[in-house]
Short mmCIF file of C-alpha atoms and ligand atoms in Angstrom, two decimals:
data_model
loop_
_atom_site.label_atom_id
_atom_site.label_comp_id
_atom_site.label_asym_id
_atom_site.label_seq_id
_atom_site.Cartn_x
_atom_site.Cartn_y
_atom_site.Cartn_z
CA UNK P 272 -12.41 -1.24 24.85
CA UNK P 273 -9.49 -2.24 23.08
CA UNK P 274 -8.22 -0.02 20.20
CA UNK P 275 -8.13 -1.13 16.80
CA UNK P 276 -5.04 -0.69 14.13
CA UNK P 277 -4.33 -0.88 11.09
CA UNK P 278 -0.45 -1.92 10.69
CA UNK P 279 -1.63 -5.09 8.19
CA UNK P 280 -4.30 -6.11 5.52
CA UNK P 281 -5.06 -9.12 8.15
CA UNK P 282 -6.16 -7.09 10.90
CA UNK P 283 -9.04 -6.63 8.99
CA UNK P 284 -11.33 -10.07 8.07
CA UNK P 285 -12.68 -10.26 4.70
CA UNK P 286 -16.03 -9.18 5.45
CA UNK P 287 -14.72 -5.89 7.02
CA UNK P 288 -12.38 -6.08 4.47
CA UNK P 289 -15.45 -6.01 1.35
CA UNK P 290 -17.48 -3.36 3.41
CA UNK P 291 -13.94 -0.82 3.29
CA UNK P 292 -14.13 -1.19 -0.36
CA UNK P 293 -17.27 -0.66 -0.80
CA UNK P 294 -17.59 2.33 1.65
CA UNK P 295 -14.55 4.18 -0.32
CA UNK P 296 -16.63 3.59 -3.42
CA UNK P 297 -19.91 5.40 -1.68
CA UNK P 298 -17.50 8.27 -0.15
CA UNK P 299 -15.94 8.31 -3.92
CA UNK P 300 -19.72 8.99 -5.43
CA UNK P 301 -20.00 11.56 -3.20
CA UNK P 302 -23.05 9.12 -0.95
CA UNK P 303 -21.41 8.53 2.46
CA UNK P 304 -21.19 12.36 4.03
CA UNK P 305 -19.86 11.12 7.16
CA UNK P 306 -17.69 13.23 9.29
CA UNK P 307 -14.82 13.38 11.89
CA UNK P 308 -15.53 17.21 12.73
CA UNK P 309 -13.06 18.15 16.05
CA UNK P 310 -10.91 15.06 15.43
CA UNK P 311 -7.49 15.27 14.54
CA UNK P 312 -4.47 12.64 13.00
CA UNK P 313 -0.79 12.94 13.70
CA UNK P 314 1.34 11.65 10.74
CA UNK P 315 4.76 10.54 11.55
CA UNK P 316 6.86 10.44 8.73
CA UNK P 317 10.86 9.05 8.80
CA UNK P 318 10.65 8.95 4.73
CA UNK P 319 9.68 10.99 2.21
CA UNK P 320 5.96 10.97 0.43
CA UNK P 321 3.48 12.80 -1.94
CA UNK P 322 0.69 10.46 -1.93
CA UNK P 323 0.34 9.32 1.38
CA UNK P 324 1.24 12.48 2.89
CA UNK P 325 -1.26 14.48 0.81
CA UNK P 326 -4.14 11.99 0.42
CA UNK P 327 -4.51 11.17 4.34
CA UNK P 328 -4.16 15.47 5.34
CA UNK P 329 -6.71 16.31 2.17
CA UNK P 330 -8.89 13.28 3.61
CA UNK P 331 -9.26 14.72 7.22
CA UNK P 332 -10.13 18.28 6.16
CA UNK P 333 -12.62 16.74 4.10
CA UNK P 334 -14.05 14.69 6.61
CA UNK P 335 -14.34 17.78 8.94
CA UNK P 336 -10.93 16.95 11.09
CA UNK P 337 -6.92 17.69 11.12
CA UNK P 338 -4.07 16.51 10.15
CA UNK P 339 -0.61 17.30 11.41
CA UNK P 340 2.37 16.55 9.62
CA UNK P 341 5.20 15.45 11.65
CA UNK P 342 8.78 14.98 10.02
CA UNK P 343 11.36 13.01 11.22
CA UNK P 344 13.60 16.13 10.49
CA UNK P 345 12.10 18.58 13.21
CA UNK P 346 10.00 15.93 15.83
CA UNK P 347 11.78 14.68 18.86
CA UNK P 348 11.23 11.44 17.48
CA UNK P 349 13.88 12.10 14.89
CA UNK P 350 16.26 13.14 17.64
CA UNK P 351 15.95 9.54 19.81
CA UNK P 352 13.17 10.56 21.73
CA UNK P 353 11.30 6.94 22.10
CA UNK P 354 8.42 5.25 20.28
CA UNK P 355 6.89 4.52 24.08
CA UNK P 356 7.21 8.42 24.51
CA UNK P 357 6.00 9.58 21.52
CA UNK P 358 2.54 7.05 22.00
CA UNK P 359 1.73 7.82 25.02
CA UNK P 360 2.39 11.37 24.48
CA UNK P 361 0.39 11.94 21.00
CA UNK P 362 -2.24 9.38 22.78
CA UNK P 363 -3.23 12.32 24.61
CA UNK P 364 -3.95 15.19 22.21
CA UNK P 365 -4.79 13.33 19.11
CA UNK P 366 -7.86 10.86 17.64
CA UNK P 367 -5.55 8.60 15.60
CA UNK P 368 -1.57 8.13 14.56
CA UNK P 369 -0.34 7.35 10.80
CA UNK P 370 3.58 6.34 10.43
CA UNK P 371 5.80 5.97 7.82
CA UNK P 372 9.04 4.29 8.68
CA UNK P 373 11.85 1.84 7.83
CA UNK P 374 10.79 -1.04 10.21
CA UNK P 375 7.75 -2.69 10.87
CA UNK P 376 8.51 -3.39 14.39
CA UNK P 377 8.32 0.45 15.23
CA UNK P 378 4.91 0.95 13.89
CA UNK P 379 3.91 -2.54 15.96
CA UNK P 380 5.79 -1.03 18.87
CA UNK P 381 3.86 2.54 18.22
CA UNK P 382 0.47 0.56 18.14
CA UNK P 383 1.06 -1.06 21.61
CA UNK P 384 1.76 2.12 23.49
CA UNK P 385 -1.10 4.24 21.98
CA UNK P 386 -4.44 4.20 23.21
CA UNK P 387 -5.32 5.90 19.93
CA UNK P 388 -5.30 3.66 16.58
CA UNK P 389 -2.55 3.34 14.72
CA UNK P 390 -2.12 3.28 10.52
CA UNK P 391 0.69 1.92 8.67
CA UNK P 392 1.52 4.57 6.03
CA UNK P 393 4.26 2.54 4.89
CA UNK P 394 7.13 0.09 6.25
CA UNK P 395 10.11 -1.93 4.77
CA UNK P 396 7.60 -5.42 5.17
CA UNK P 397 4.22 -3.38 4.43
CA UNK P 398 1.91 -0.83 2.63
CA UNK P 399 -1.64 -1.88 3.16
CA UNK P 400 -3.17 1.68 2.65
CA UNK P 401 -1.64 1.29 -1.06
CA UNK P 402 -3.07 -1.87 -1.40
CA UNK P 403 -6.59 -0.86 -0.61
CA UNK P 404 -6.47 2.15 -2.95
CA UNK P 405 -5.47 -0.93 -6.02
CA UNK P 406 -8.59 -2.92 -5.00
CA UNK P 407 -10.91 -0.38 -5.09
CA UNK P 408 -9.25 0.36 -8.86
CA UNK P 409 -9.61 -3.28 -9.57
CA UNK P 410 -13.21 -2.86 -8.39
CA UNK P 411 -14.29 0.15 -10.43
CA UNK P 412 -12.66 -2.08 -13.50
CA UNK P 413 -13.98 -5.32 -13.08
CA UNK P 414 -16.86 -5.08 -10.71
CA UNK P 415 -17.06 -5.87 -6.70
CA UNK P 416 -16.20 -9.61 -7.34
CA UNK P 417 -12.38 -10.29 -6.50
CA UNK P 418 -12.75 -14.35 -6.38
CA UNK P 419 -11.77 -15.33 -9.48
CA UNK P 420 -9.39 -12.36 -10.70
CA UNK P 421 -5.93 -12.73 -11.36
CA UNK P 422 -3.20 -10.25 -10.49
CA UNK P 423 0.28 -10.56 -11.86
CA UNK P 424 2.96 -8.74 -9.31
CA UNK P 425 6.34 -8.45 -11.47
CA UNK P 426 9.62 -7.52 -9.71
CA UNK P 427 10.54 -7.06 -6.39
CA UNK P 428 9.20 -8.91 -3.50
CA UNK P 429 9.22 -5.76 -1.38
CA UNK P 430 6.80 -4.33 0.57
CA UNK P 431 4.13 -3.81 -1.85
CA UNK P 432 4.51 -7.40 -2.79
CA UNK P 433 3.96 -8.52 0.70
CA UNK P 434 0.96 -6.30 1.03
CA UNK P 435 -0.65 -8.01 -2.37
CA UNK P 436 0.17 -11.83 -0.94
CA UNK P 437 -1.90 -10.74 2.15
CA UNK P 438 -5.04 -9.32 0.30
CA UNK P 439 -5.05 -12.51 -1.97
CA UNK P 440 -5.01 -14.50 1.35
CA UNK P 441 -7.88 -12.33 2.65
CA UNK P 442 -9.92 -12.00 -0.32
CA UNK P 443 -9.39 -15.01 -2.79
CA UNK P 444 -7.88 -13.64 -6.03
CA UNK P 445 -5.63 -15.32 -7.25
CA UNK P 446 -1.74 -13.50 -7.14
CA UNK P 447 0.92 -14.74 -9.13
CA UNK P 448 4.36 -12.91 -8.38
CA UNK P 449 7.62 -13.00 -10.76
CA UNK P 450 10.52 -11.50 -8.58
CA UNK P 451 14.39 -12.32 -9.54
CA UNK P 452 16.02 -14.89 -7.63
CA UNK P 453 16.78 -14.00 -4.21
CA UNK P 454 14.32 -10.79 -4.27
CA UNK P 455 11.53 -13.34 -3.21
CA UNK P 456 8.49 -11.86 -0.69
CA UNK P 457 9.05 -12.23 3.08
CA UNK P 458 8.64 -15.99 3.03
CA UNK P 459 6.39 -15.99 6.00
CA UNK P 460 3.88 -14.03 4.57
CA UNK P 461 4.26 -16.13 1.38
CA UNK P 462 4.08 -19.43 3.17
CA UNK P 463 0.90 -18.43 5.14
CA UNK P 464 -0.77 -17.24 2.16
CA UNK P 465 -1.45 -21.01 0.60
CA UNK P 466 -2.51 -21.82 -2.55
CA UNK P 467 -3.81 -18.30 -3.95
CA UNK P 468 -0.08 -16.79 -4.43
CA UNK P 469 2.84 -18.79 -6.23
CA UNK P 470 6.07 -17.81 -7.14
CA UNK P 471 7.72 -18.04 -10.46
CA UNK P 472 11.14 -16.57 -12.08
CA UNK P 473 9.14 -15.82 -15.22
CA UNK P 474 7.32 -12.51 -15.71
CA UNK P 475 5.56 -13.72 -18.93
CA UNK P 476 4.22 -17.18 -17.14
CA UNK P 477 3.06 -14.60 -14.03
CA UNK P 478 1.52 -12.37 -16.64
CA UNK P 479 -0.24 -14.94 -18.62
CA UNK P 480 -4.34 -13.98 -19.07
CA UNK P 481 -3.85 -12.02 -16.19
CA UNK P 482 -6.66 -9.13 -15.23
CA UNK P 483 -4.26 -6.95 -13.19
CA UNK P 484 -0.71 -6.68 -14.08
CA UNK P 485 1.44 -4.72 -11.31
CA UNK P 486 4.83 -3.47 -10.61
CA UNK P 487 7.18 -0.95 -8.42
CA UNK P 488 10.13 0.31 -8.28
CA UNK P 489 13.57 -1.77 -8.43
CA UNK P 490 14.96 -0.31 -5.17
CA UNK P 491 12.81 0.84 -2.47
CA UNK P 492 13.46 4.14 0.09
CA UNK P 493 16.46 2.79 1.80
CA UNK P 494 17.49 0.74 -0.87
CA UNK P 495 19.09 3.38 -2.79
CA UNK P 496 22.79 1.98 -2.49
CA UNK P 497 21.79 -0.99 -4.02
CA UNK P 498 20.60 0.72 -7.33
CA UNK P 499 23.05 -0.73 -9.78
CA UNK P 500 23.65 -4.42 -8.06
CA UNK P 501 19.70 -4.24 -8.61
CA UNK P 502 19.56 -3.45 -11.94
CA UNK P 503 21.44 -6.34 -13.15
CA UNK P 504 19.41 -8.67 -11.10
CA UNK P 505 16.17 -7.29 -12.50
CA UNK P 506 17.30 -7.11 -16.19
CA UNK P 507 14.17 -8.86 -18.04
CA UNK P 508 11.48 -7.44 -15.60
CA UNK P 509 10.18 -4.70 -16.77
CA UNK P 510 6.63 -4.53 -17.79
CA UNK P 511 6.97 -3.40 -21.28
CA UNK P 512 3.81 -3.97 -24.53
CA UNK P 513 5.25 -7.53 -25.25
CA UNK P 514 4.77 -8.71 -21.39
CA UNK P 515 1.01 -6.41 -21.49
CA UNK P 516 0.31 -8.49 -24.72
CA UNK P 517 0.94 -11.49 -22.65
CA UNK P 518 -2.48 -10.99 -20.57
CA UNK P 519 -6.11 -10.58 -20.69
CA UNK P 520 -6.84 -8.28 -23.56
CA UNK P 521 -9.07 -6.37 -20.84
CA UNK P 522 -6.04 -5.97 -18.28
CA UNK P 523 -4.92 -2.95 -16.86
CA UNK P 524 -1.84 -1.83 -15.18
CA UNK P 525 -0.85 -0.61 -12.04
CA UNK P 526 1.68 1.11 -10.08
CA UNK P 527 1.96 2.77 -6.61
CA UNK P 528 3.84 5.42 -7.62
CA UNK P 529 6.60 6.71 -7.62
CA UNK P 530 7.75 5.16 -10.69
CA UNK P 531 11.11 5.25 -12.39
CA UNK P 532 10.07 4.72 -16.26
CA UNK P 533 12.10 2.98 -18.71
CA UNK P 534 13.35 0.94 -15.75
CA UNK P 535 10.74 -1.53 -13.97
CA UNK P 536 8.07 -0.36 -16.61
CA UNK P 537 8.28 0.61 -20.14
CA UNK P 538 6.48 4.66 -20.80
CA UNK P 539 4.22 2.73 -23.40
CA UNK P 540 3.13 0.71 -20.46
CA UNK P 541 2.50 2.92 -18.05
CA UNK P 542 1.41 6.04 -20.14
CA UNK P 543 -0.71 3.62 -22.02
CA UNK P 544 -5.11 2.66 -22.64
CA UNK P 545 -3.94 0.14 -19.85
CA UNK P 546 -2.56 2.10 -17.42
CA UNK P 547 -4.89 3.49 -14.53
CA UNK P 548 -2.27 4.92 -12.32
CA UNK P 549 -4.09 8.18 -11.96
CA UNK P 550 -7.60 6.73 -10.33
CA UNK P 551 -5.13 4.15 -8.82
CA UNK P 552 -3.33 7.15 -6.45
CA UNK P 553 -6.73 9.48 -6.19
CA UNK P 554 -8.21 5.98 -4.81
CA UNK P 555 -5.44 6.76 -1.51
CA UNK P 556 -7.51 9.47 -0.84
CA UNK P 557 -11.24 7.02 -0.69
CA UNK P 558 -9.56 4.20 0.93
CA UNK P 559 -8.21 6.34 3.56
CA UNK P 560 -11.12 7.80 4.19
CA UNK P 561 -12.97 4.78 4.57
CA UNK P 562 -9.95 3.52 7.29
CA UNK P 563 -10.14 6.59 9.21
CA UNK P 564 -13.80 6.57 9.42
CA UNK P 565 -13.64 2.78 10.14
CA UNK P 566 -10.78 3.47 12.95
CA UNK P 567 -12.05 7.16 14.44
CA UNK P 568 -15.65 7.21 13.86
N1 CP R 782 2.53 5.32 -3.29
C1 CP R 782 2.94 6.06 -2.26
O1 CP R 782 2.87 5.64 -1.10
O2 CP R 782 3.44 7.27 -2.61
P1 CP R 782 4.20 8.31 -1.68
O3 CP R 782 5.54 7.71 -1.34
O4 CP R 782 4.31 9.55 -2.52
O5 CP R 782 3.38 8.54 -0.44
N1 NVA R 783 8.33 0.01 -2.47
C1 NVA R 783 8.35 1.45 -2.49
C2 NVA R 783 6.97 1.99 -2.40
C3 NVA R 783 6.86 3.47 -2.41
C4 NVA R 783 5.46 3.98 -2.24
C5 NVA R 783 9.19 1.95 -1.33
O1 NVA R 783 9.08 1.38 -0.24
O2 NVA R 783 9.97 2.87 -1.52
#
């Protein structure tokens, strides 16, 4: 049987996609009681994280399993030992593998080795566990029904970015990204993505009677030497009460966390009625659960 991953939004179809969603809803509520008793997840980690980190090791002791947390700082990973190694190796004690690292060829590479699944906790090119913790807070705002929403992404095309072109591929929303000229998504993800996604240079015309309007930080883990260069380029993009006013009177706001306020989003903003940051980083915990039910049960 071949093992299933998930490094990508895509490598689930829409259908699987909808029934994720809806599953983290019912595990939400407290109505899917599930359980991956005697199973246990490894989680690689080569950056830092809260969220992720917390939300998948609180979801496997409440699904009955393990987590083990394994930093780059004191893992033979960290010290060279190979990505073929380290599969095959973990392949053999654990149920399933979680990774958080710089590129998204390792976690591919990871994936191919393991006889065990494989979840992308993060990459340079990806976050789709982020992504379906922000659907199922679009859902519990406006209702199962994605086809016909509109989600404004302002700022960088990073990872995140990528991650929202591929669920408005998968699912049918319509995404409408404002990034600063030569901060544009990986092009092709973009270009694959058709007519749901365009690209403009204006936040206000990307916000525009949107139901979802969406941001993140201006330099990503990694990117840290590039803070100031950055915050020239991105001067105009913050999300601040005059670009909120700009959509649906119903919208709300979203961010993956962590967030540097004042910079890519204005305190008002983001401590604001509109905000739904809170749900939108509890939902990590639901979604995941869903995926490793999905992947391990
Ligand atoms: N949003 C997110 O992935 O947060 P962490 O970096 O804290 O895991
Ligand atoms: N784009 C950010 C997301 C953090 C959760 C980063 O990669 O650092």
């Amino acid at each position: 049987m071949t093992v299933r991953h998930f490094l990508a939004i895509p490598d689930f179809e829409t259908q699987e996609l909808t029934e994720l969603l809806a599953r983290a809803a019912r595990l939400k509520a407290g109505k899917d009681r599930s359980t991956l008793a005697g199973k246990s997840l490894a989680m690689i980690f080569r950056k830092s994280s809260t969220r992720t980190r917390v939300s998948f090791e609180v979801g496997m002791t409440q699904l009955g399993g393990h987590a083990l947390f394994l930093s780059e700082r004191d893992s033979q990973i960290g010290r060279g030992e190979t990505v073929y190694d380290t599969a095959n190796v973990l392949s053999g004690y654990v149920d399933a593998i979680t990774i958080r690292t710089f590129d998204h060829s390792e976690v591919e590479e990871l994936a191919m080795h393991a006889s065990v699944p494989v979840i992308n906790a993060l990459t340079d090119l990806l976050h789709p566990c982020q992504i379906m913790a922000d659907l199922q807070t679009v859902i519990e705002e406006f209702g199962p029904e994605l086809n016909g929403r509109t989600v404004a992404w302002i700022g960088d095309g990073n990872n995140m970015a990528n991650s929202w072109i591929n669920a408005a591929w998968r699912l049918g929303f319509e995404l409408r990204l404002a990034c600063p000229e030569g901060y544009d998504p990986d092009p092709t993800i973009l270009k694959r993505a058709g007519s749901a996604v365009s690209l403009t240079r204006d936040p206000a015309e990307a916000a525009e009677g949107a139901d979802v309007v969406t941001t993140d930080v201006w330099a990503s883990m990694g990117q840290e030497s590039e803070q100031a260069v950055r915050e020239v380029a991105f001067k105009g993009f913050i999300v601040d009460d005059a670009l909120m006013r700009r959509a649906d009177p119903s919208a709300i706001f979203l961010h993956c966390l962590p967030a540097h306020r004042g910079e890519e989003v204005a305190d008002s903003v983001i401590d604001g009625p509109q905000s739904r940051i809170f749900p939108e980083a509890e939902n990590r915990l639901h979604a995941q659960k869903a995926i490793l039910l999905e992947l391990m049960g």
